[in-house]
Amino acid sequence: MKRNIVIAAVTAAALIGGGTATALATTGDDQGSARQAANTRLSDDDGRDDDARAASADVTASEAIASALKHTPGTAVSAELDDEDDSTEVIWKVDVLSGDNSWHSVRIDPSNGKVLGSHADDEDDTAQVRAALKGSSVTAEEAAKAAAGKGTVTSVDLDEDGKNDSWEAETRKSGGAEQDWKIDLGTGKVTADRDQDDDQD
């Protein structure tokens, strides 16, 4: 009975405080020995905030892309630091278009760059992506490196729907707002994404 009360009290305190709590439950025997330890990790509805998500990755976007391409040769079309199935686990997700026009989603551990797994994807814009990349000299990996001068890159993606085809990157600085950038497919020049700025206003 005491054990249940202790666990309930600590859980309630953790819910109110919104943090991490460790509960140590004791049995009702004479020694009062510790019988069970339970760690409870709680987070808000959105999981970790974007600052914490970006800070949690030791592996950069360009390193994640390189790791994915080593595992699954082809052309990286996007990379995103994202929650794993809406949990608090964060991974890099890299989309690769292989030479036979099949798509693969490769998951990369952000702490060490190891491949966690991959699976085939169905995409219907293969021809559009191939056309956008035709004649380009800047890869997703190079675009991520270029954007890294603006902050921590949390995503890089091919924008083949805009007026001018380009790479799009999102960066975040510690304690700062996210920023969107365009990276020229031919020169690698990084410019602020004014279209995204207008959309956010």
Tab-separated table of C-alpha atoms in Angstrom:
chain	number	residue	atom	x	y	z
A	1	MET	CA	0.000	0.000	0.000
A	2	LYS	CA	2.797	2.408	0.930
A	3	ARG	CA	4.528	1.500	-2.322
A	4	ASN	CA	1.497	2.485	-4.391
A	5	ILE	CA	1.131	5.773	-2.533
A	6	VAL	CA	4.794	6.669	-3.101
A	7	ILE	CA	4.582	5.901	-6.826
A	8	ALA	CA	1.308	7.818	-7.187
A	9	ALA	CA	2.728	10.836	-5.337
A	10	VAL	CA	5.903	10.975	-7.418
A	11	THR	CA	3.975	10.494	-10.663
A	12	ALA	CA	1.592	13.306	-9.735
A	13	ALA	CA	4.514	15.586	-8.882
A	14	ALA	CA	6.161	14.786	-12.210
A	15	LEU	CA	2.955	15.520	-14.121
A	16	ILE	CA	2.545	18.869	-12.393
A	17	GLY	CA	6.213	19.805	-12.772
A	18	GLY	CA	6.484	18.552	-16.354
A	19	GLY	CA	9.996	17.209	-15.807
A	20	THR	CA	11.775	13.944	-15.171
A	21	ALA	CA	11.179	12.096	-11.948
A	22	THR	CA	12.674	9.021	-10.351
A	23	ALA	CA	10.491	7.048	-7.983
A	24	LEU	CA	11.927	4.628	-5.448
A	25	ALA	CA	9.304	2.300	-4.110
A	26	THR	CA	9.861	0.443	-0.853
A	27	THR	CA	8.177	-2.639	0.427
A	28	GLY	CA	6.296	-2.799	3.671
A	29	ASP	CA	8.706	-5.314	5.210
A	30	ASP	CA	10.697	-4.607	8.367
A	31	GLN	CA	13.961	-3.856	6.560
A	32	GLY	CA	12.300	-1.211	4.382
A	33	SER	CA	14.593	-2.300	1.570
A	34	ALA	CA	14.373	-0.782	-1.876
A	35	ARG	CA	12.532	-3.229	-4.094
A	36	GLN	CA	11.794	-1.370	-7.277
A	37	ALA	CA	13.080	1.744	-8.995
A	38	ALA	CA	11.111	3.347	-11.780
A	39	ASN	CA	12.195	6.168	-14.041
A	40	THR	CA	9.445	8.276	-15.513
A	41	ARG	CA	10.268	10.593	-18.372
A	42	LEU	CA	7.604	13.089	-19.263
A	43	SER	CA	7.454	15.636	-22.012
A	44	ASP	CA	4.934	18.023	-23.477
A	45	ASP	CA	2.548	17.006	-26.268
A	46	ASP	CA	5.023	17.949	-28.971
A	47	GLY	CA	7.931	15.986	-27.502
A	48	ARG	CA	11.179	17.872	-27.119
A	49	ASP	CA	11.187	21.430	-28.369
A	50	ASP	CA	13.120	22.264	-31.525
A	51	ASP	CA	16.094	23.735	-29.643
A	52	ALA	CA	16.560	20.546	-27.639
A	53	ARG	CA	16.032	18.450	-30.753
A	54	ALA	CA	18.756	20.305	-32.644
A	55	ALA	CA	21.110	20.252	-29.656
A	56	SER	CA	20.641	16.511	-29.193
A	57	ALA	CA	22.237	15.660	-32.551
A	58	ASP	CA	25.991	15.113	-32.598
A	59	VAL	CA	25.781	14.093	-36.268
A	60	THR	CA	25.294	16.956	-38.720
A	61	ALA	CA	22.905	16.888	-41.656
A	62	SER	CA	25.757	16.429	-44.131
A	63	GLU	CA	27.200	13.556	-42.072
A	64	ALA	CA	23.778	11.887	-41.887
A	65	ILE	CA	23.416	12.157	-45.667
A	66	ALA	CA	26.896	10.690	-46.217
A	67	SER	CA	26.074	7.776	-43.918
A	68	ALA	CA	22.767	7.128	-45.693
A	69	LEU	CA	24.418	7.158	-49.126
A	70	LYS	CA	27.116	4.765	-47.974
A	71	HIS	CA	24.338	2.364	-46.940
A	72	THR	CA	22.020	3.049	-49.892
A	73	PRO	CA	23.810	4.445	-52.966
A	74	GLY	CA	21.899	6.982	-55.025
A	75	THR	CA	20.934	10.638	-54.800
A	76	ALA	CA	19.918	12.117	-51.450
A	77	VAL	CA	16.855	14.284	-51.971
A	78	SER	CA	16.063	15.263	-48.379
A	79	ALA	CA	17.239	14.886	-44.794
A	80	GLU	CA	15.303	15.838	-41.689
A	81	LEU	CA	15.981	15.654	-37.976
A	82	ASP	CA	12.644	14.436	-36.703
A	83	ASP	CA	10.801	12.557	-33.985
A	84	GLU	CA	10.786	8.789	-34.423
A	85	ASP	CA	7.101	7.906	-34.883
A	86	ASP	CA	6.019	10.899	-32.763
A	87	SER	CA	8.034	9.733	-29.758
A	88	THR	CA	10.729	11.681	-27.949
A	89	GLU	CA	13.398	9.714	-29.836
A	90	VAL	CA	14.980	11.896	-32.514
A	91	ILE	CA	16.577	10.508	-35.683
A	92	TRP	CA	17.772	11.697	-39.062
A	93	LYS	CA	15.503	10.587	-41.906
A	94	VAL	CA	17.215	10.686	-45.304
A	95	ASP	CA	15.302	10.068	-48.556
A	96	VAL	CA	17.431	8.527	-51.294
A	97	LEU	CA	16.512	8.091	-54.958
A	98	SER	CA	18.515	5.146	-56.299
A	99	GLY	CA	19.752	4.594	-59.838
A	100	ASP	CA	16.828	2.318	-60.686
A	101	ASN	CA	14.391	5.099	-59.684
A	102	SER	CA	13.352	3.385	-56.455
A	103	TRP	CA	13.013	5.464	-53.294
A	104	HIS	CA	14.441	4.559	-49.903
A	105	SER	CA	13.985	6.168	-46.498
A	106	VAL	CA	17.114	5.659	-44.395
A	107	ARG	CA	17.078	6.283	-40.634
A	108	ILE	CA	20.304	7.501	-39.049
A	109	ASP	CA	21.229	7.629	-35.364
A	110	PRO	CA	21.973	11.308	-34.589
A	111	SER	CA	24.445	10.408	-31.856
A	112	ASN	CA	26.847	8.267	-33.906
A	113	GLY	CA	25.766	8.287	-37.575
A	114	LYS	CA	24.970	4.576	-37.703
A	115	VAL	CA	22.157	3.352	-39.930
A	116	LEU	CA	19.199	2.234	-37.820
A	117	GLY	CA	17.267	0.828	-40.754
A	118	SER	CA	15.765	1.617	-44.125
A	119	HIS	CA	12.695	0.816	-46.146
A	120	ALA	CA	11.448	1.319	-49.678
A	121	ASP	CA	9.128	4.255	-50.282
A	122	ASP	CA	6.628	5.004	-53.016
A	123	GLU	CA	6.982	8.490	-54.478
A	124	ASP	CA	5.227	9.866	-57.526
A	125	ASP	CA	7.545	12.766	-58.321
A	126	THR	CA	10.601	10.832	-59.528
A	127	ALA	CA	10.580	12.424	-63.005
A	128	GLN	CA	10.189	15.900	-61.506
A	129	VAL	CA	13.096	15.332	-59.098
A	130	ARG	CA	15.326	13.962	-61.883
A	131	ALA	CA	14.487	16.984	-64.068
A	132	ALA	CA	15.238	19.446	-61.243
A	133	LEU	CA	18.605	17.837	-60.520
A	134	LYS	CA	19.638	17.526	-64.180
A	135	GLY	CA	22.758	19.611	-64.683
A	136	SER	CA	22.993	20.585	-61.011
A	137	SER	CA	26.416	20.500	-59.397
A	138	VAL	CA	25.439	20.906	-55.728
A	139	THR	CA	24.355	17.787	-53.824
A	140	ALA	CA	22.151	17.662	-50.733
A	141	GLU	CA	25.265	16.972	-48.653
A	142	GLU	CA	27.006	20.060	-50.061
A	143	ALA	CA	23.868	22.159	-49.562
A	144	ALA	CA	23.725	21.084	-45.914
A	145	LYS	CA	27.389	22.042	-45.447
A	146	ALA	CA	26.771	25.433	-47.048
A	147	ALA	CA	23.735	26.138	-44.846
A	148	ALA	CA	25.634	25.069	-41.707
A	149	GLY	CA	27.309	28.475	-41.732
A	150	LYS	CA	23.915	29.938	-40.797
A	151	GLY	CA	23.217	27.685	-37.796
A	152	THR	CA	22.442	24.054	-36.983
A	153	VAL	CA	20.819	22.482	-40.028
A	154	THR	CA	17.696	20.540	-39.040
A	155	SER	CA	16.492	19.779	-42.568
A	156	VAL	CA	17.516	20.029	-46.199
A	157	ASP	CA	15.138	19.286	-49.051
A	158	LEU	CA	14.941	19.669	-52.817
A	159	ASP	CA	12.444	22.355	-53.820
A	160	GLU	CA	11.345	21.457	-57.311
A	161	ASP	CA	7.989	23.239	-57.018
A	162	GLY	CA	9.190	26.833	-56.724
A	163	LYS	CA	9.962	29.421	-59.400
A	164	ASN	CA	13.599	28.338	-59.406
A	165	ASP	CA	14.657	24.842	-58.441
A	166	SER	CA	16.934	24.895	-55.391
A	167	TRP	CA	17.785	23.174	-52.155
A	168	GLU	CA	15.871	24.417	-49.117
A	169	ALA	CA	17.416	24.215	-45.662
A	170	GLU	CA	16.119	25.014	-42.217
A	171	THR	CA	18.559	26.107	-39.534
A	172	ARG	CA	18.278	26.902	-35.863
A	173	LYS	CA	20.542	28.815	-33.533
A	174	SER	CA	20.538	28.159	-29.795
A	175	GLY	CA	17.708	30.141	-28.260
A	176	GLY	CA	16.823	31.603	-31.646
A	177	ALA	CA	14.042	31.155	-34.123
A	178	GLU	CA	14.312	28.838	-37.062
A	179	GLN	CA	15.370	30.294	-40.394
A	180	ASP	CA	14.792	29.064	-43.924
A	181	TRP	CA	17.399	29.257	-46.677
A	182	LYS	CA	17.674	28.530	-50.378
A	183	ILE	CA	20.857	26.998	-51.774
A	184	ASP	CA	21.468	27.408	-55.498
A	185	LEU	CA	21.737	24.067	-57.322
A	186	GLY	CA	24.551	25.351	-59.521
A	187	THR	CA	26.633	27.633	-57.327
A	188	GLY	CA	25.840	26.586	-53.753
A	189	LYS	CA	25.108	30.218	-52.862
A	190	VAL	CA	22.979	30.524	-49.720
A	191	THR	CA	20.240	33.170	-49.587
A	192	ALA	CA	17.379	33.802	-47.187
A	193	ASP	CA	14.136	32.133	-48.281
A	194	ARG	CA	11.931	35.191	-48.642
A	195	ASP	CA	8.930	33.090	-49.712
A	196	GLN	CA	8.985	31.257	-46.362
A	197	ASP	CA	9.377	34.550	-44.484
A	198	ASP	CA	6.312	35.912	-46.258
A	199	ASP	CA	4.325	32.757	-45.467
A	200	GLN	CA	5.131	33.085	-41.745
A	201	ASP	CA	3.985	36.725	-41.554
